PDB file of C-alpha atoms in Angstrom:
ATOM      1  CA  UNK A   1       0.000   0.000   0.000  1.00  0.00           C
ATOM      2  CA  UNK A   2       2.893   2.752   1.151  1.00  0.00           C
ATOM      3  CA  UNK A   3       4.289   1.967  -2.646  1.00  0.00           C
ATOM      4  CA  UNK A   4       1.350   2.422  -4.191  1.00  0.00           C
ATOM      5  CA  UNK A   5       0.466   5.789  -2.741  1.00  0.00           C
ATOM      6  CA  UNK A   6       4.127   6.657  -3.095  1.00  0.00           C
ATOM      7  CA  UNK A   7       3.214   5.604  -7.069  1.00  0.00           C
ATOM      8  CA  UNK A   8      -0.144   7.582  -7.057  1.00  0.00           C
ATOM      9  CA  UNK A   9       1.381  10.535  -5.149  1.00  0.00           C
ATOM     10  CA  UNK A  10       4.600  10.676  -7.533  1.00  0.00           C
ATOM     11  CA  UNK A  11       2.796  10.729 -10.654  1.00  0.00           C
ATOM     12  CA  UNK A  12       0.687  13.604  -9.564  1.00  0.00           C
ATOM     13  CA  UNK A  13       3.270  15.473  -8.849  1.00  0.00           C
ATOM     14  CA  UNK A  14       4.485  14.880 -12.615  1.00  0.00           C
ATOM     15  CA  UNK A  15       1.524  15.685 -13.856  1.00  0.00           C
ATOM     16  CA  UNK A  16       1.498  18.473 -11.831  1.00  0.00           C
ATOM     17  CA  UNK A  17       4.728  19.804 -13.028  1.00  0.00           C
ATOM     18  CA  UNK A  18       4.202  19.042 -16.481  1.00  0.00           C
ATOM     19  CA  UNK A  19       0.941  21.459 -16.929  1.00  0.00           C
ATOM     20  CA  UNK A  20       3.075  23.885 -15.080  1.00  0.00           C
ATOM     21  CA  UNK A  21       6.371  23.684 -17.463  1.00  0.00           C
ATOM     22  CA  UNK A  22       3.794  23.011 -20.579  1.00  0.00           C
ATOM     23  CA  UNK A  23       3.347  26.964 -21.034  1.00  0.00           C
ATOM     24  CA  UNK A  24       7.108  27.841 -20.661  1.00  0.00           C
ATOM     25  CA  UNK A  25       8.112  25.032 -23.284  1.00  0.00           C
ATOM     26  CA  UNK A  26       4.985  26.434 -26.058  1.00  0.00           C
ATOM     27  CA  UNK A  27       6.162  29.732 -25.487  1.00  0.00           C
ATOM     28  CA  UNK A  28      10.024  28.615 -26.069  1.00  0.00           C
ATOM     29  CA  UNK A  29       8.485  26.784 -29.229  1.00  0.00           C
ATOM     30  CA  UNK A  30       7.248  29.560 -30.637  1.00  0.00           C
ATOM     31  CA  UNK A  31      10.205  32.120 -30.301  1.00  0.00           C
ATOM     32  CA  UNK A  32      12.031  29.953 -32.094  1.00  0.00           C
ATOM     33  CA  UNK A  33       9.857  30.205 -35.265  1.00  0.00           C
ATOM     34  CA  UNK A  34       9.348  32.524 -37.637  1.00  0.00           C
ATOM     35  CA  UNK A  35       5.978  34.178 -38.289  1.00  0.00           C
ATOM     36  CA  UNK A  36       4.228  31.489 -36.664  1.00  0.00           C
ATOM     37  CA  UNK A  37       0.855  31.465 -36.786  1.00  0.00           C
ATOM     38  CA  UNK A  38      -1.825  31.629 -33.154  1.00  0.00           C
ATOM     39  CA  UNK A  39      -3.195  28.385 -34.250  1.00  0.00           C
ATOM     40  CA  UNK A  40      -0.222  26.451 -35.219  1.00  0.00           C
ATOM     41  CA  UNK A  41      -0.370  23.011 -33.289  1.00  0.00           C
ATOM     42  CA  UNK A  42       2.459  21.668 -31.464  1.00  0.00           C
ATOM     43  CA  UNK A  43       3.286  19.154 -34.306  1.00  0.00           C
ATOM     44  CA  UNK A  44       3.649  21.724 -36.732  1.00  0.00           C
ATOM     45  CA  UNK A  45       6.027  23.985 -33.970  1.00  0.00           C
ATOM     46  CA  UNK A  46       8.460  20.820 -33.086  1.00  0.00           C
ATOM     47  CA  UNK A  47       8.916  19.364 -37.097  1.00  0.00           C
ATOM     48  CA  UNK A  48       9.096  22.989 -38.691  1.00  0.00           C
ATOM     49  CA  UNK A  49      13.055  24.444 -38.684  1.00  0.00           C
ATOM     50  CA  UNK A  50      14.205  26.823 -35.832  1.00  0.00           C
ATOM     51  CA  UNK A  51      15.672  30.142 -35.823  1.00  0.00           C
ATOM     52  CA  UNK A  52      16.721  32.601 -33.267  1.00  0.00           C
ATOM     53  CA  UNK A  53      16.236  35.582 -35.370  1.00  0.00           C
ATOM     54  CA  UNK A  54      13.111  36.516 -33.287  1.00  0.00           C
ATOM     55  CA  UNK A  55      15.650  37.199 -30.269  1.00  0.00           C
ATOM     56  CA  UNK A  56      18.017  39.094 -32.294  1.00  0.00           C
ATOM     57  CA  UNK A  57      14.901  41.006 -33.939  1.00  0.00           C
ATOM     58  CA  UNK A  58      13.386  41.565 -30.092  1.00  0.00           C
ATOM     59  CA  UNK A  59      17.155  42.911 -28.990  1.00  0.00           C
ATOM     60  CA  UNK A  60      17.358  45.144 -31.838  1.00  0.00           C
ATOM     61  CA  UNK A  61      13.837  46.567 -31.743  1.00  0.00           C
ATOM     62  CA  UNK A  62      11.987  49.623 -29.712  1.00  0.00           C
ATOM     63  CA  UNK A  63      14.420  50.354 -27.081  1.00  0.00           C
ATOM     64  CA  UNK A  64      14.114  46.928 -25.630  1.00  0.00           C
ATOM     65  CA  UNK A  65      17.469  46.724 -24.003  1.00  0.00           C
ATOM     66  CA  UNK A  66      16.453  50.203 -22.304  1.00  0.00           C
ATOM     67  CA  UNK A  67      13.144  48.676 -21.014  1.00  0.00           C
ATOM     68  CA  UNK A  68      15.364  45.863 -19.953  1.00  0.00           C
ATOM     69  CA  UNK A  69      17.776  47.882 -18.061  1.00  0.00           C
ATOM     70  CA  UNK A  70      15.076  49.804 -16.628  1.00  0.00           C
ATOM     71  CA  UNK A  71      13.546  46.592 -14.865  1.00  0.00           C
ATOM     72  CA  UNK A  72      16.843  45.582 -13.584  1.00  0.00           C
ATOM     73  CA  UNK A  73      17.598  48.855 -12.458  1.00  0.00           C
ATOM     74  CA  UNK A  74      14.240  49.206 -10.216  1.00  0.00           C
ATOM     75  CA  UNK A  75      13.887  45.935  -9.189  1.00  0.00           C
ATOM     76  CA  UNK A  76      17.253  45.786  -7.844  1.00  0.00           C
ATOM     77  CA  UNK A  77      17.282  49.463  -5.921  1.00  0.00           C
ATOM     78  CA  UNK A  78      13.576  48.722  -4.614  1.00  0.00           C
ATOM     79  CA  UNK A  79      14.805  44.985  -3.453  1.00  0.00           C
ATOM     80  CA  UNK A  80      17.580  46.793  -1.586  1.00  0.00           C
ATOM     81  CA  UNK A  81      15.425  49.045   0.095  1.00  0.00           C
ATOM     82  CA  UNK A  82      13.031  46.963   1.263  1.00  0.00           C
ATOM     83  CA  UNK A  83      15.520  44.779   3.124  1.00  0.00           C
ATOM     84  CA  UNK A  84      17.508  47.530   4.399  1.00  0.00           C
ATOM     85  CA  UNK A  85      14.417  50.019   5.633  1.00  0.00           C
ATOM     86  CA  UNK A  86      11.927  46.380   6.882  1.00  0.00           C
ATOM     87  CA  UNK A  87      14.648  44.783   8.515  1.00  0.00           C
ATOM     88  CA  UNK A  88      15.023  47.887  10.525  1.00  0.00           C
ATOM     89  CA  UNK A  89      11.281  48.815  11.230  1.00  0.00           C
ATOM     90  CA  UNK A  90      10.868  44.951  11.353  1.00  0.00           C
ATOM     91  CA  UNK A  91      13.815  44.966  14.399  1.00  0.00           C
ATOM     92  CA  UNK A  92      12.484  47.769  16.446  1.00  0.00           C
ATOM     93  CA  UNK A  93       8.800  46.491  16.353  1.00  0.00           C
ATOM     94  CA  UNK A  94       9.421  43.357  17.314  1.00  0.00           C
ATOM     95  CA  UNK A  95      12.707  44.190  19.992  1.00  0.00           C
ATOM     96  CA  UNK A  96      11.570  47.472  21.368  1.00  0.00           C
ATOM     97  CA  UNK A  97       9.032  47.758  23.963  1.00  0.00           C
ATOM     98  CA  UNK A  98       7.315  51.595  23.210  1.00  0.00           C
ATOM     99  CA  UNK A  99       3.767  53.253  23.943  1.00  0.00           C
ATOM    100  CA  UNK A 100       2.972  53.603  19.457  1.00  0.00           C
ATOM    101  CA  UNK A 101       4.353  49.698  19.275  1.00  0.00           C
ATOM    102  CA  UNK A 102       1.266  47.448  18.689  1.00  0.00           C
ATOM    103  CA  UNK A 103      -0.296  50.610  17.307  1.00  0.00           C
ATOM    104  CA  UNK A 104       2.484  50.971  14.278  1.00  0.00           C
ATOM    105  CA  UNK A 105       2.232  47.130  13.701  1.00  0.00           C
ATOM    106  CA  UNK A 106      -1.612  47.663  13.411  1.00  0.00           C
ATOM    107  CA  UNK A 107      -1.355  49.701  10.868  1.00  0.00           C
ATOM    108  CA  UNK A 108       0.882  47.699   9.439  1.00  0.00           C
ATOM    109  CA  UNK A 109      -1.662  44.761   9.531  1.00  0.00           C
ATOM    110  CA  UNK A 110      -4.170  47.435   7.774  1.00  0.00           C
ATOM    111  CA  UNK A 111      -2.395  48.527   5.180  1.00  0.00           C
ATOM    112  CA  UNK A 112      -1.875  44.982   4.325  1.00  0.00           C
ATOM    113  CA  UNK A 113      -5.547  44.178   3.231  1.00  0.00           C
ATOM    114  CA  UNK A 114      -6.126  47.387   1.413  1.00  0.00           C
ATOM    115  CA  UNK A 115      -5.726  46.677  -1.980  1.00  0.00           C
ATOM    116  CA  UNK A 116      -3.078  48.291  -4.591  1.00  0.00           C
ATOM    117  CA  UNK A 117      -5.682  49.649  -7.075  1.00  0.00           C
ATOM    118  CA  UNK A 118      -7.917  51.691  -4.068  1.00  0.00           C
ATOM    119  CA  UNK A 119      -4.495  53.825  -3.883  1.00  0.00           C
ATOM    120  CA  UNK A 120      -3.383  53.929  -7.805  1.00  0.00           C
ATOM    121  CA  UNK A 121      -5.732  57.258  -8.561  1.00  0.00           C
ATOM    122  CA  UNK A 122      -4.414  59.241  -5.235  1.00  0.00           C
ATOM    123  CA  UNK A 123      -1.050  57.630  -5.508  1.00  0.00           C
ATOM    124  CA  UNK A 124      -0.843  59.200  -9.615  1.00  0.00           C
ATOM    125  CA  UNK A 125      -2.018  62.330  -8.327  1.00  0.00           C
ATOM    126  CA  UNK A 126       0.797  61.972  -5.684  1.00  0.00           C
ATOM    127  CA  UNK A 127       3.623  61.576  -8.374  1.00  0.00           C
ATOM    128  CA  UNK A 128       2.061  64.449 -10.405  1.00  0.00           C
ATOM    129  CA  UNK A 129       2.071  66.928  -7.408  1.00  0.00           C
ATOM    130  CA  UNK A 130       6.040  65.814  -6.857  1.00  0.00           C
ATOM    131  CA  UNK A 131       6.769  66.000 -10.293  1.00  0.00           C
ATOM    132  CA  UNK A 132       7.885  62.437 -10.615  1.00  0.00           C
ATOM    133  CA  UNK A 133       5.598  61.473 -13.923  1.00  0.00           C
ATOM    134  CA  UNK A 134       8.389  59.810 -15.729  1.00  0.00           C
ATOM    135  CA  UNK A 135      11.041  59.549 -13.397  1.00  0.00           C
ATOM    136  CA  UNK A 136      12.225  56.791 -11.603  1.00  0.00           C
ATOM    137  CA  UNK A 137      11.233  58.183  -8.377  1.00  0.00           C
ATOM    138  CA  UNK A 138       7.961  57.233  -9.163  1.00  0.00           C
ATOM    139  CA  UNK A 139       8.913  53.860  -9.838  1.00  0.00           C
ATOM    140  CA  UNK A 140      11.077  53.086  -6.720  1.00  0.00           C
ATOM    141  CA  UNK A 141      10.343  55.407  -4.111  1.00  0.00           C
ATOM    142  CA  UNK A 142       6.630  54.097  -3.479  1.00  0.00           C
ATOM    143  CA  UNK A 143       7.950  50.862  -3.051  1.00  0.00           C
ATOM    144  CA  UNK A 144      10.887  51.010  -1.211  1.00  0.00           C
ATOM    145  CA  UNK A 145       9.429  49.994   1.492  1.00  0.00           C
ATOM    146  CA  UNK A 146       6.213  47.596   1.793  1.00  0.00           C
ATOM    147  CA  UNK A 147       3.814  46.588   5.049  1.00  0.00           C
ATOM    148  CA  UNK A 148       4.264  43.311   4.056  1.00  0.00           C
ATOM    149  CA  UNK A 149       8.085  43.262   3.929  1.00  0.00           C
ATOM    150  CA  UNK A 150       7.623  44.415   7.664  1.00  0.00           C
ATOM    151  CA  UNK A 151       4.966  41.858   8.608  1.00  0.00           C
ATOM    152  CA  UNK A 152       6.897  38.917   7.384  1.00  0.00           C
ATOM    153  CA  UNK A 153      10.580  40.177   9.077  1.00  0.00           C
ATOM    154  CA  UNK A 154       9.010  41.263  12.068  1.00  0.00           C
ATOM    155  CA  UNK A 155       7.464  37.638  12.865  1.00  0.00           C
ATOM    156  CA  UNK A 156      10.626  36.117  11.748  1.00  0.00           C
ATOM    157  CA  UNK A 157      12.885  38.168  14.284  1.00  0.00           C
ATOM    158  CA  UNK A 158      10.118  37.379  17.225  1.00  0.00           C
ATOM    159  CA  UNK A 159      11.800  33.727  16.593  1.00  0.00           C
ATOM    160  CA  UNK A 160      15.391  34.472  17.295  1.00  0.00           C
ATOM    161  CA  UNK A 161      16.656  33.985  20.668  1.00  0.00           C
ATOM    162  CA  UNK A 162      17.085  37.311  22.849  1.00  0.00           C
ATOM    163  CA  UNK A 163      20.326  35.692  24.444  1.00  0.00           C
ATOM    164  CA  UNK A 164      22.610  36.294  21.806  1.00  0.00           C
ATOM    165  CA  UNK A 165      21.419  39.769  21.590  1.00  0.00           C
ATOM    166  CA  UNK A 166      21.629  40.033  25.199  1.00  0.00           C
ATOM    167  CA  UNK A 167      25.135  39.402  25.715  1.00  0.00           C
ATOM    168  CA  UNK A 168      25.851  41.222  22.943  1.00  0.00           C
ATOM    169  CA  UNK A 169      24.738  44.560  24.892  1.00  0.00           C
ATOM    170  CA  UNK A 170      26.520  43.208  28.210  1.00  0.00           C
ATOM    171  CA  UNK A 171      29.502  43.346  26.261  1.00  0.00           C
ATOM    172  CA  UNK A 172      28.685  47.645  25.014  1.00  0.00           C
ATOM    173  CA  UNK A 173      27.551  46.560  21.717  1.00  0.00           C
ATOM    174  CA  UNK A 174      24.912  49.098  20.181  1.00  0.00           C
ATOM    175  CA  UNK A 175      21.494  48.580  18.544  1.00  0.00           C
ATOM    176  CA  UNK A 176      23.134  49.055  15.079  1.00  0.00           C
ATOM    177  CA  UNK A 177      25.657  46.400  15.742  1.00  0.00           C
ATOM    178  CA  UNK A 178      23.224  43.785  17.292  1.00  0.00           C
ATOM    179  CA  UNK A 179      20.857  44.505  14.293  1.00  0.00           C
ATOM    180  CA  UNK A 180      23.588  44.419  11.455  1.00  0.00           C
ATOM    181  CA  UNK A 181      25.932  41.918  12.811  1.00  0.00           C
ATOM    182  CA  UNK A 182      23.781  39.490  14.702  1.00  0.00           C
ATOM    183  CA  UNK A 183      20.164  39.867  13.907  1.00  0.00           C
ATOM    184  CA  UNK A 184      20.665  39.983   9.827  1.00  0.00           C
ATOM    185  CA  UNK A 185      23.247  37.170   9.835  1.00  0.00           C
ATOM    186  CA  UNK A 186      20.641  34.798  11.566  1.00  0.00           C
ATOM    187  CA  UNK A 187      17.510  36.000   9.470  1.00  0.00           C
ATOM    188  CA  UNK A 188      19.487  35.047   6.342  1.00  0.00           C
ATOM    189  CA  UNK A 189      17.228  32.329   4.821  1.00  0.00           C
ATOM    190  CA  UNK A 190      14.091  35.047   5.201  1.00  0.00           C
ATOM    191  CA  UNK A 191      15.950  37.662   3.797  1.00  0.00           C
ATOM    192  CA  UNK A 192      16.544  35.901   0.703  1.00  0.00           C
ATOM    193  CA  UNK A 193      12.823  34.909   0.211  1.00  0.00           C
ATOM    194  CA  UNK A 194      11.934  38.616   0.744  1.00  0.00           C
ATOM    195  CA  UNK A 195      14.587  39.405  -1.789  1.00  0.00           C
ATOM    196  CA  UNK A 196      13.600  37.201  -3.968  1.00  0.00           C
ATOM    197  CA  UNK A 197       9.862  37.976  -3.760  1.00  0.00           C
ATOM    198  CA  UNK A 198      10.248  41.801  -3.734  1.00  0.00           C
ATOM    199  CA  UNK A 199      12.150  41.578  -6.507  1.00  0.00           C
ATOM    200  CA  UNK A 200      10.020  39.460  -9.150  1.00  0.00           C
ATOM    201  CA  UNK A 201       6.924  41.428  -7.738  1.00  0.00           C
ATOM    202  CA  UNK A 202       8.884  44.842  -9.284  1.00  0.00           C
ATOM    203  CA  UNK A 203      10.078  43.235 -12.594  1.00  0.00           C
ATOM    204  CA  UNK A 204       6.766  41.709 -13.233  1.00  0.00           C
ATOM    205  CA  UNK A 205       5.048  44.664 -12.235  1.00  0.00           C
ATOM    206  CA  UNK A 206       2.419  46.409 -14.966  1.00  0.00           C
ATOM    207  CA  UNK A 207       0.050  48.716 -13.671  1.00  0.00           C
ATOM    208  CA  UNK A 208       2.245  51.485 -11.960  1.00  0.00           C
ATOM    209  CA  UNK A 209       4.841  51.390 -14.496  1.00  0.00           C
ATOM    210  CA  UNK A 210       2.192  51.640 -16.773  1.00  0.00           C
ATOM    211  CA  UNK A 211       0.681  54.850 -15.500  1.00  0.00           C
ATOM    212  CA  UNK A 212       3.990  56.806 -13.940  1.00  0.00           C
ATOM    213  CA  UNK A 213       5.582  57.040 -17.264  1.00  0.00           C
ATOM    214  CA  UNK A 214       4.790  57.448 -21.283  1.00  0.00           C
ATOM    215  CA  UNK A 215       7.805  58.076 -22.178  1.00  0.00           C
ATOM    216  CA  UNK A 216       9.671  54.960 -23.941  1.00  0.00           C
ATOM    217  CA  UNK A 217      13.204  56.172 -22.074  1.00  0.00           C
ATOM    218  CA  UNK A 218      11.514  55.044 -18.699  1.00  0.00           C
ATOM    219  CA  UNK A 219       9.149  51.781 -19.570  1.00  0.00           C
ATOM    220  CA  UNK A 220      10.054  49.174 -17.841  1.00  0.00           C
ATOM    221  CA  UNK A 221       9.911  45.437 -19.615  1.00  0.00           C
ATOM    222  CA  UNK A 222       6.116  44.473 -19.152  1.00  0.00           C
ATOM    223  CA  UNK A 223       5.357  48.073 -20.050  1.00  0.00           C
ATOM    224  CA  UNK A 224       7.780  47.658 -22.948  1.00  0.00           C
ATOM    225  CA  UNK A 225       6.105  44.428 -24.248  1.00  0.00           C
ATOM    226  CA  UNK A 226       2.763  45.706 -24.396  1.00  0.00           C
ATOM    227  CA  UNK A 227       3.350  48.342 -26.389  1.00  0.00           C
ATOM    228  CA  UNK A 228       5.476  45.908 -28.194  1.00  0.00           C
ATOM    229  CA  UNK A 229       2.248  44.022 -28.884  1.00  0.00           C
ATOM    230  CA  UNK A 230       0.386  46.520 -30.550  1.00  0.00           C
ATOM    231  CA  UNK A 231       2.925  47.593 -33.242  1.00  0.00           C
ATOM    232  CA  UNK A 232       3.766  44.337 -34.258  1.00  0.00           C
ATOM    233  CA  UNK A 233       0.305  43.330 -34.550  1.00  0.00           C
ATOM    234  CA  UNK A 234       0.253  39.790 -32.663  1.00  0.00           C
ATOM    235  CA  UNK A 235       3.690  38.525 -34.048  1.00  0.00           C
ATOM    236  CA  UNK A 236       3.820  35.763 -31.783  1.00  0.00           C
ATOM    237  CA  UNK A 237       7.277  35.215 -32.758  1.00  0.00           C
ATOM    238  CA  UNK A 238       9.146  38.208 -31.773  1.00  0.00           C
ATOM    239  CA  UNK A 239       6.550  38.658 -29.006  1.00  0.00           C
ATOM    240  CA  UNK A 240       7.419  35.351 -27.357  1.00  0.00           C
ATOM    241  CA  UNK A 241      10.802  35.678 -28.026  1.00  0.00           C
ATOM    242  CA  UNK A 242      10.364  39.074 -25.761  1.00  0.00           C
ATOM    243  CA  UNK A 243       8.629  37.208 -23.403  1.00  0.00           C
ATOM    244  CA  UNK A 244      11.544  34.459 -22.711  1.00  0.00           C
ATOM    245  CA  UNK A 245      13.852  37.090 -22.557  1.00  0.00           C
ATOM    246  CA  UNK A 246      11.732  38.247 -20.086  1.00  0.00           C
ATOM    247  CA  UNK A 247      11.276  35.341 -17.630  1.00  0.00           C
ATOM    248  CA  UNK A 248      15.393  34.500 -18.191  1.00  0.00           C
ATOM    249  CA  UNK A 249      15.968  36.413 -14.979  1.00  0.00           C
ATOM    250  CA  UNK A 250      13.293  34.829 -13.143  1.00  0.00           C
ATOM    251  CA  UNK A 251      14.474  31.639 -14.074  1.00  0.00           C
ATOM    252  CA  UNK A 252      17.686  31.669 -13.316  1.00  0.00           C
ATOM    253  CA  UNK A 253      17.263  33.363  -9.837  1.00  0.00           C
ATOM    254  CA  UNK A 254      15.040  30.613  -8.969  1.00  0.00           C
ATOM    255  CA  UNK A 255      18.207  27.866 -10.063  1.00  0.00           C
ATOM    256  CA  UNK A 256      20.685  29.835  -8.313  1.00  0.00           C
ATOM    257  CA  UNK A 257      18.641  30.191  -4.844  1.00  0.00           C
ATOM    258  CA  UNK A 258      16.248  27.416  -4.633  1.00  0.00           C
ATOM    259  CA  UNK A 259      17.481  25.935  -1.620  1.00  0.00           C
ATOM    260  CA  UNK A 260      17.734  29.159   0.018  1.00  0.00           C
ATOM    261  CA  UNK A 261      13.953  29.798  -0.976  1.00  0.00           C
ATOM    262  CA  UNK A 262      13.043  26.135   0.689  1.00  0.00           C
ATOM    263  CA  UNK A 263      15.134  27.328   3.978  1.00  0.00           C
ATOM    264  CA  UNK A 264      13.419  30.233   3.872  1.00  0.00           C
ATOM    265  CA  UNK A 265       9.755  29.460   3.289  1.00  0.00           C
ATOM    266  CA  UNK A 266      10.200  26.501   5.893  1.00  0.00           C
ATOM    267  CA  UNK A 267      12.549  28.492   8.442  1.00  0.00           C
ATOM    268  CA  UNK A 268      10.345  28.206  11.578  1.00  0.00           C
ATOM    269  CA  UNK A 269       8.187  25.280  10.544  1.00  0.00           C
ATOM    270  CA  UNK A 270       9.878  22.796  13.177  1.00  0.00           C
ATOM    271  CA  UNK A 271      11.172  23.768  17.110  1.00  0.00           C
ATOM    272  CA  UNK A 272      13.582  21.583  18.969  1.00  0.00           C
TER     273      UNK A 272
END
């Protein structure tokens, strides 16, 4: 019985992870073709001749190494941010004992279940007041820090032993060397999954980018590829091929730190 539920269980999973790769590999398939048609089957895709043209075309074409460099660019400063400003508002909150404590981590808590778009028409009018329509302030400096960046460090640190800290401050340490040199070191694994997630919510982000800027020197990559869309009409070629450039980074930041994601997202999960 334990092997055949190990059977059923395993081939699940396969199936699983085959609908989930199937979209990935179609959309490889299709960069690789040229002027393929929305209908073509998956026969017709795998026997017909491949060409990597599309990716040269997509390179070459409507600033798309600037929208490129424009994702990396935000995604990186606002990833940097977040862990640098959370892990401190994260540290105090959950360390400091003060009368606004458990108020500030309220509102934390609020903020969290308002959603993005009940803030996108006072937030635009925001960036208009400052100036900031296409700019990159308007880009990072909304997001440099998040309530849920907070949420997640602050419950993280509540899980660390005080001793360490503790002896730390017997021996004169200050706050900034407790949080920097022993309190970051030991939330490691959760830094990287905030990384990680902060950062693919920026480069995959639409919406914002979308309305902050219309001008193509500040587009961002899913901005980029929309507009991208409409001039060429639906060329699924060159508009896949865009697309896989696309999800390269994703893909290989997932290969490079997938145990470190697993640590992370299962970092508390068992006490001894």
């Amino acid at each position: 019985m334990n092997k055949l539920k190990k059977t059923i269980l395993y081939t699940f999973l396969i199936i699983i992870t085959l609908l989930m790769i199937f979209p990935l590999f179609w959309m490889i398939l299709f960069s690789l073709k040229k002027f393929p048609d929305g209908n073509t089957n998956i026969i017709n895709l795998l026997t017909s001749a491949f060409s990597f043209s599309n990716y040269k075309d997509a390179l070459q074409a409507d600033n798309f190494g600037r929208y490129f460099f424009n994702s990396l660019f935000v995604s990186t400063i606002v990833t940097i941010g977040n862990l640098v400003f959370s892990i401190m508002t994260a540290y105090a909150l959950a360390r400091k004992e003060f009368i606004l404590n458990k108020l500030l981590f309220f509102t934390v808590l609020a903020i969290l279940i308002v959603p993005p778009h009940v803030i996108m028409i006072p937030l635009y009018k925001l960036m208009v007041k400052f100036n900031w329509i296409n700019t990159y302030y308007a880009l990072i400096i909304p997001w440099i820090i998040t309530p849920f960046s907070i949420f997640l460090l602050k419950q993280y640190i509540e899980t660390l032993p005080r001793d360490i800290e503790d002896a730390a401050r017997i021996d004169g340490a200050n706050e900034w060397y407790i949080l920097f040199k022993i309190v970051v070191p030991l939330s490691k694994p959760i830094l990287t999954v905030l990384a990680i997630y902060v950062f693919l919510s920026n480069w995959n982000s639409f919406l914002f980018p979308f309305l902050f800027t219309n001008l193509p020197e500040y587009r961002t990559l899913p901005v980029g590829l929309a507009f991208y869309l409409g001039k060429q009409s639906i060329d699924w070629g060159h508009l896949m091929a865009g697309a896989s450039i696309s999800a390269l980074p994703v893909i290989i930041l997932f290969l490079l730190f997938q145990r470190q994601i697993i640590q992370g997202l299962t970092a508390g999960a068992l006490k001894e």
